[in-house]
Amino acid sequence: QSALTQPPSVSGSPGQSVTISCTGTSSDVGSYNRVSWYQQPPGTVPKLLIYEVSNRPSGVPDRFSGSKSGNTASLTISGLQAEDESDYYCSSYASSSTLVFGGGTKLTVL
Amino acid sequence: QLQLQESGPGLVKPSETLSLTCTVSGGSISTTSYLWGWIRQPPGKGLEWIATIYYSGSTYYNPSLKSRVTISVDTSKNQFSLKLSSVTAADRAVYYCARQRGSGTWTFDYWGQGTLVTVSS
């Protein structure tokens, strides 16, 4: 069970869109629509952004969207704001009732 | 409002057992809609799922930690607990307890504030 692969960092200017990828295998991301995304500003607790690939919990702005193609899931943040600067983590169900996280991506708003 | 609070020693000696408890308030742990889990995060690093438990006692473990981990639940106290044996410096991390949505979503929607556990003699 290996960690999902995320880019260490991404950046974008206010108002732009950025996409964070989360690559797994056919044993996790590719086989199950059980991908979640979490936002973790520095020094704080992770917050659920997206579940089941593309569903947003109540209270999460629709600027945040999720998708999946094959073994890769993606989080897109549109209309980038300074407050979006944070670490982002993906997770996926990985068969045999286990869960795997990605290594995390640091988003910098320029 | 649901709240989760981790408690336990912040310092554990190498080779000993780390023991943490998560107290759930504002909701019952004995619900068919949710499970309860532990996740850890070494300082400056990413998240790692440790284990999950259902109120009935069904358990699920990260294979890489399974030999050292025990998760348990005490419905009378609305608490669930984690034990990690034979700790080393690599187990130094912030340990979070969290509520996991049911119906196979495998997503954590409420998190405790986390507690830093250091392993040192």
GROMACS .gro file of C-alpha atoms in nm:
model
  231
    1GLN     CA    1   0.000   0.000   0.000
    2SER     CA    2   0.189   0.305  -0.127
    3ALA     CA    3   0.099   0.669  -0.075
    4LEU     CA    4  -0.084   0.840  -0.356
    5THR     CA    5   0.135   1.074  -0.563
    6GLN     CA    6   0.075   1.447  -0.547
    7PRO     CA    7   0.296   1.730  -0.676
    8PRO     CA    8   0.487   1.882  -0.383
    9SER     CA    9   0.383   2.231  -0.477
   10VAL     CA   10   0.166   2.434  -0.711
   11SER     CA   11   0.110   2.804  -0.741
   12GLY     CA   12  -0.123   3.052  -0.899
   13SER     CA   13  -0.223   3.415  -0.895
   14PRO     CA   14  -0.543   3.548  -0.744
   15GLY     CA   15  -0.839   3.488  -0.971
   16GLN     CA   16  -0.668   3.210  -1.164
   17SER     CA   17  -0.747   2.839  -1.151
   18VAL     CA   18  -0.513   2.570  -1.029
   19THR     CA   19  -0.540   2.194  -1.044
   20ILE     CA   20  -0.379   1.949  -0.805
   21SER     CA   21  -0.338   1.592  -0.921
   22CYS     CA   22  -0.349   1.276  -0.713
   23THR     CA   23  -0.221   0.966  -0.887
   24GLY     CA   24  -0.279   0.618  -0.757
   25THR     CA   25  -0.319   0.276  -0.908
   26SER     CA   26  -0.588   0.043  -1.030
   27SER     CA   27  -0.604  -0.087  -0.674
   28ASP     CA   28  -0.719   0.240  -0.525
   29VAL     CA   29  -0.808   0.557  -0.719
   30GLY     CA   30  -0.870   0.366  -1.040
   31SER     CA   31  -1.114   0.119  -0.893
   32TYR     CA   32  -1.317   0.319  -0.644
   33ASN     CA   33  -1.501   0.650  -0.639
   34ARG     CA   34  -1.389   0.695  -0.280
   35VAL     CA   35  -1.149   0.986  -0.327
   36SER     CA   36  -1.151   1.269  -0.075
   37TRP     CA   37  -0.967   1.598  -0.059
   38TYR     CA   38  -0.864   1.789   0.254
   39GLN     CA   39  -0.737   2.142   0.307
   40GLN     CA   40  -0.491   2.206   0.588
   41PRO     CA   41  -0.372   2.564   0.643
   42PRO     CA   42  -0.042   2.578   0.836
   43GLY     CA   43  -0.078   2.481   1.199
   44THR     CA   44  -0.441   2.381   1.168
   45VAL     CA   45  -0.656   2.071   1.146
   46PRO     CA   46  -0.739   1.914   0.808
   47LYS     CA   47  -1.077   2.019   0.672
   48LEU     CA   48  -1.285   1.805   0.436
   49LEU     CA   49  -1.327   1.970   0.095
   50ILE     CA   50  -1.443   1.695  -0.139
   51TYR     CA   51  -1.568   1.340  -0.088
   52GLU     CA   52  -1.656   1.060  -0.329
   53VAL     CA   53  -1.450   1.226  -0.604
   54SER     CA   54  -1.667   1.532  -0.663
   55ASN     CA   55  -1.910   1.593  -0.377
   56ARG     CA   56  -1.875   1.902  -0.162
   57PRO     CA   57  -1.989   1.906   0.201
   58SER     CA   58  -2.217   2.192   0.291
   59GLY     CA   59  -2.026   2.512   0.347
   60VAL     CA   60  -1.747   2.440   0.098
   61PRO     CA   61  -1.749   2.701  -0.181
   62ASP     CA   62  -1.823   2.578  -0.531
   63ARG     CA   63  -1.484   2.718  -0.635
   64PHE     CA   64  -1.355   2.380  -0.521
   65SER     CA   65  -1.430   2.091  -0.752
   66GLY     CA   66  -1.310   1.735  -0.789
   67SER     CA   67  -1.286   1.489  -1.074
   68LYS     CA   68  -1.126   1.160  -1.167
   69SER     CA   69  -0.990   0.998  -1.481
   70GLY     CA   70  -0.842   0.654  -1.465
   71ASN     CA   71  -0.594   0.629  -1.182
   72THR     CA   72  -0.570   1.005  -1.131
   73ALA     CA   73  -0.800   1.227  -0.930
   74SER     CA   74  -0.786   1.605  -0.947
   75LEU     CA   75  -0.883   1.899  -0.731
   76THR     CA   76  -0.947   2.225  -0.913
   77ILE     CA   77  -0.966   2.556  -0.735
   78SER     CA   78  -1.108   2.834  -0.946
   79GLY     CA   79  -1.106   3.206  -0.870
   80LEU     CA   80  -0.801   3.159  -0.650
   81GLN     CA   81  -0.800   3.363  -0.330
   82ALA     CA   82  -0.523   3.442  -0.085
   83GLU     CA   83  -0.701   3.240   0.181
   84ASP     CA   84  -0.667   2.927  -0.034
   85GLU     CA   85  -0.295   2.915   0.043
   86SER     CA   86  -0.269   2.586   0.224
   87ASP     CA   87  -0.160   2.224   0.209
   88TYR     CA   88  -0.396   1.990   0.025
   89TYR     CA   89  -0.421   1.615   0.068
   90CYS     CA   90  -0.606   1.351  -0.126
   91SER     CA   91  -0.709   1.011   0.006
   92SER     CA   92  -0.858   0.701  -0.149
   93TYR     CA   93  -1.010   0.375  -0.042
   94ALA     CA   94  -0.757   0.108  -0.131
   95SER     CA   95  -0.939  -0.228  -0.110
   96SER     CA   96  -0.944  -0.471   0.182
   97SER     CA   97  -1.095  -0.194   0.394
   98THR     CA   98  -0.791   0.029   0.397
   99LEU     CA   99  -0.727   0.393   0.320
  100VAL     CA  100  -0.428   0.567   0.169
  101PHE     CA  101  -0.339   0.937   0.167
  102GLY     CA  102  -0.139   1.138  -0.081
  103GLY     CA  103   0.185   1.304   0.018
  104GLY     CA  104   0.031   1.649   0.014
  105THR     CA  105   0.061   1.956  -0.208
  106LYS     CA  106   0.150   2.305  -0.093
  107LEU     CA  107  -0.049   2.572  -0.275
  108THR     CA  108   0.108   2.914  -0.293
  109VAL     CA  109  -0.101   3.211  -0.398
  110LEU     CA  110   0.135   3.454  -0.569
  111GLN     CA  111  -2.189   2.056   1.734
  112LEU     CA  112  -1.981   1.741   1.727
  113GLN     CA  113  -1.644   1.767   1.898
  114LEU     CA  114  -1.359   1.520   1.929
  115GLN     CA  115  -1.078   1.557   2.180
  116GLU     CA  116  -0.762   1.352   2.197
  117SER     CA  117  -0.597   1.285   2.530
  118GLY     CA  118  -0.294   1.094   2.647
  119PRO     CA  119   0.076   1.128   2.727
  120GLY     CA  120   0.270   1.365   2.508
  121LEU     CA  121   0.593   1.180   2.574
  122VAL     CA  122   0.652   0.806   2.535
  123LYS     CA  123   0.976   0.616   2.580
  124PRO     CA  124   1.120   0.411   2.293
  125SER     CA  125   0.996   0.051   2.285
  126GLU     CA  126   0.698   0.138   2.505
  127THR     CA  127   0.331   0.162   2.410
  128LEU     CA  128   0.163   0.482   2.302
  129SER     CA  129  -0.193   0.511   2.434
  130LEU     CA  130  -0.441   0.776   2.328
  131THR     CA  131  -0.811   0.825   2.386
  132CYS     CA  132  -1.060   1.026   2.184
  133THR     CA  133  -1.365   1.159   2.363
  134VAL     CA  134  -1.663   1.237   2.143
  135SER     CA  135  -1.911   1.502   2.255
  136GLY     CA  136  -2.217   1.649   2.088
  137GLY     CA  137  -2.314   1.316   1.936
  138SER     CA  138  -2.323   0.945   2.007
  139ILE     CA  139  -2.042   0.715   1.908
  140SER     CA  140  -2.300   0.436   1.888
  141THR     CA  141  -2.437   0.530   1.551
  142THR     CA  142  -2.475   0.317   1.243
  143SER     CA  143  -2.397   0.617   1.022
  144TYR     CA  144  -2.036   0.671   1.116
  145LEU     CA  145  -1.711   0.505   1.206
  146TRP     CA  146  -1.424   0.646   1.408
  147GLY     CA  147  -1.061   0.667   1.311
  148TRP     CA  148  -0.708   0.768   1.394
  149ILE     CA  149  -0.475   0.952   1.157
  150ARG     CA  150  -0.125   1.079   1.229
  151GLN     CA  151   0.103   1.343   1.082
  152PRO     CA  152   0.476   1.362   1.154
  153PRO     CA  153   0.587   1.724   1.190
  154GLY     CA  154   0.625   1.880   0.846
  155LYS     CA  155   0.504   1.566   0.670
  156GLY     CA  156   0.187   1.418   0.529
  157LEU     CA  157  -0.112   1.238   0.673
  158GLU     CA  158  -0.116   0.865   0.744
  159TRP     CA  159  -0.428   0.666   0.822
  160ILE     CA  160  -0.375   0.436   1.120
  161ALA     CA  161  -0.700   0.258   1.197
  162THR     CA  162  -1.080   0.276   1.202
  163ILE     CA  163  -1.343   0.124   1.428
  164TYR     CA  164  -1.720   0.082   1.419
  165TYR     CA  165  -1.918   0.117   1.740
  166SER     CA  166  -1.990  -0.255   1.730
  167GLY     CA  167  -1.618  -0.325   1.749
  168SER     CA  168  -1.538  -0.402   1.385
  169THR     CA  169  -1.185  -0.282   1.316
  170TYR     CA  170  -0.979  -0.185   1.013
  171TYR     CA  171  -0.603  -0.130   1.016
  172ASN     CA  172  -0.330   0.018   0.800
  173PRO     CA  173  -0.136  -0.293   0.692
  174SER     CA  174   0.196  -0.121   0.754
  175LEU     CA  175   0.108  -0.061   1.120
  176LYS     CA  176  -0.129  -0.348   1.189
  177SER     CA  177   0.117  -0.559   1.387
  178ARG     CA  178   0.163  -0.278   1.641
  179VAL     CA  179  -0.179  -0.114   1.655
  180THR     CA  180  -0.495  -0.182   1.852
  181ILE     CA  181  -0.804   0.035   1.823
  182SER     CA  182  -1.092  -0.010   2.066
  183VAL     CA  183  -1.420   0.156   2.155
  184ASP     CA  184  -1.601   0.222   2.483
  185THR     CA  185  -1.957   0.314   2.400
  186SER     CA  186  -2.046   0.373   2.767
  187LYS     CA  187  -1.794   0.657   2.780
  188ASN     CA  188  -1.845   0.771   2.419
  189GLN     CA  189  -1.474   0.717   2.362
  190PHE     CA  190  -1.244   0.524   2.135
  191SER     CA  191  -0.878   0.455   2.188
  192LEU     CA  192  -0.551   0.380   2.013
  193LYS     CA  193  -0.257   0.174   2.131
  194LEU     CA  194   0.067   0.164   1.932
  195SER     CA  195   0.331  -0.068   2.068
  196SER     CA  196   0.709  -0.074   2.036
  197VAL     CA  197   0.731   0.292   1.943
  198THR     CA  198   1.039   0.448   1.792
  199ALA     CA  199   1.138   0.802   1.699
  200ALA     CA  200   0.960   0.747   1.368
  201ASP     CA  201   0.630   0.741   1.555
  202ARG     CA  202   0.669   1.102   1.663
  203ALA     CA  203   0.368   1.276   1.516
  204VAL     CA  204   0.053   1.471   1.574
  205TYR     CA  205  -0.219   1.211   1.627
  206TYR     CA  206  -0.570   1.304   1.520
  207CYS     CA  207  -0.894   1.128   1.595
  208ALA     CA  208  -1.174   1.181   1.347
  209ARG     CA  209  -1.524   1.082   1.250
  210GLN     CA  210  -1.547   0.874   0.935
  211ARG     CA  211  -1.860   0.886   0.725
  212GLY     CA  212  -2.030   0.554   0.680
  213SER     CA  213  -2.178   0.389   0.370
  214GLY     CA  214  -1.830   0.310   0.247
  215THR     CA  215  -1.729   0.668   0.173
  216TRP     CA  216  -1.403   0.640   0.366
  217THR     CA  217  -1.393   1.012   0.429
  218PHE     CA  218  -1.327   1.199   0.755
  219ASP     CA  219  -1.560   1.493   0.815
  220TYR     CA  220  -1.486   1.594   1.176
  221TRP     CA  221  -1.139   1.603   1.326
  222GLY     CA  222  -1.003   1.654   1.674
  223GLN     CA  223  -0.744   1.923   1.733
  224GLY     CA  224  -0.466   1.666   1.740
  225THR     CA  225  -0.209   1.583   2.003
  226LEU     CA  226   0.166   1.575   1.953
  227VAL     CA  227   0.333   1.260   2.077
  228THR     CA  228   0.710   1.259   2.110
  229VAL     CA  229   0.914   0.944   2.151
  230SER     CA  230   1.220   0.998   2.365
  231SER     CA  231   1.396   0.849   2.663
   0.00000   0.00000   0.00000
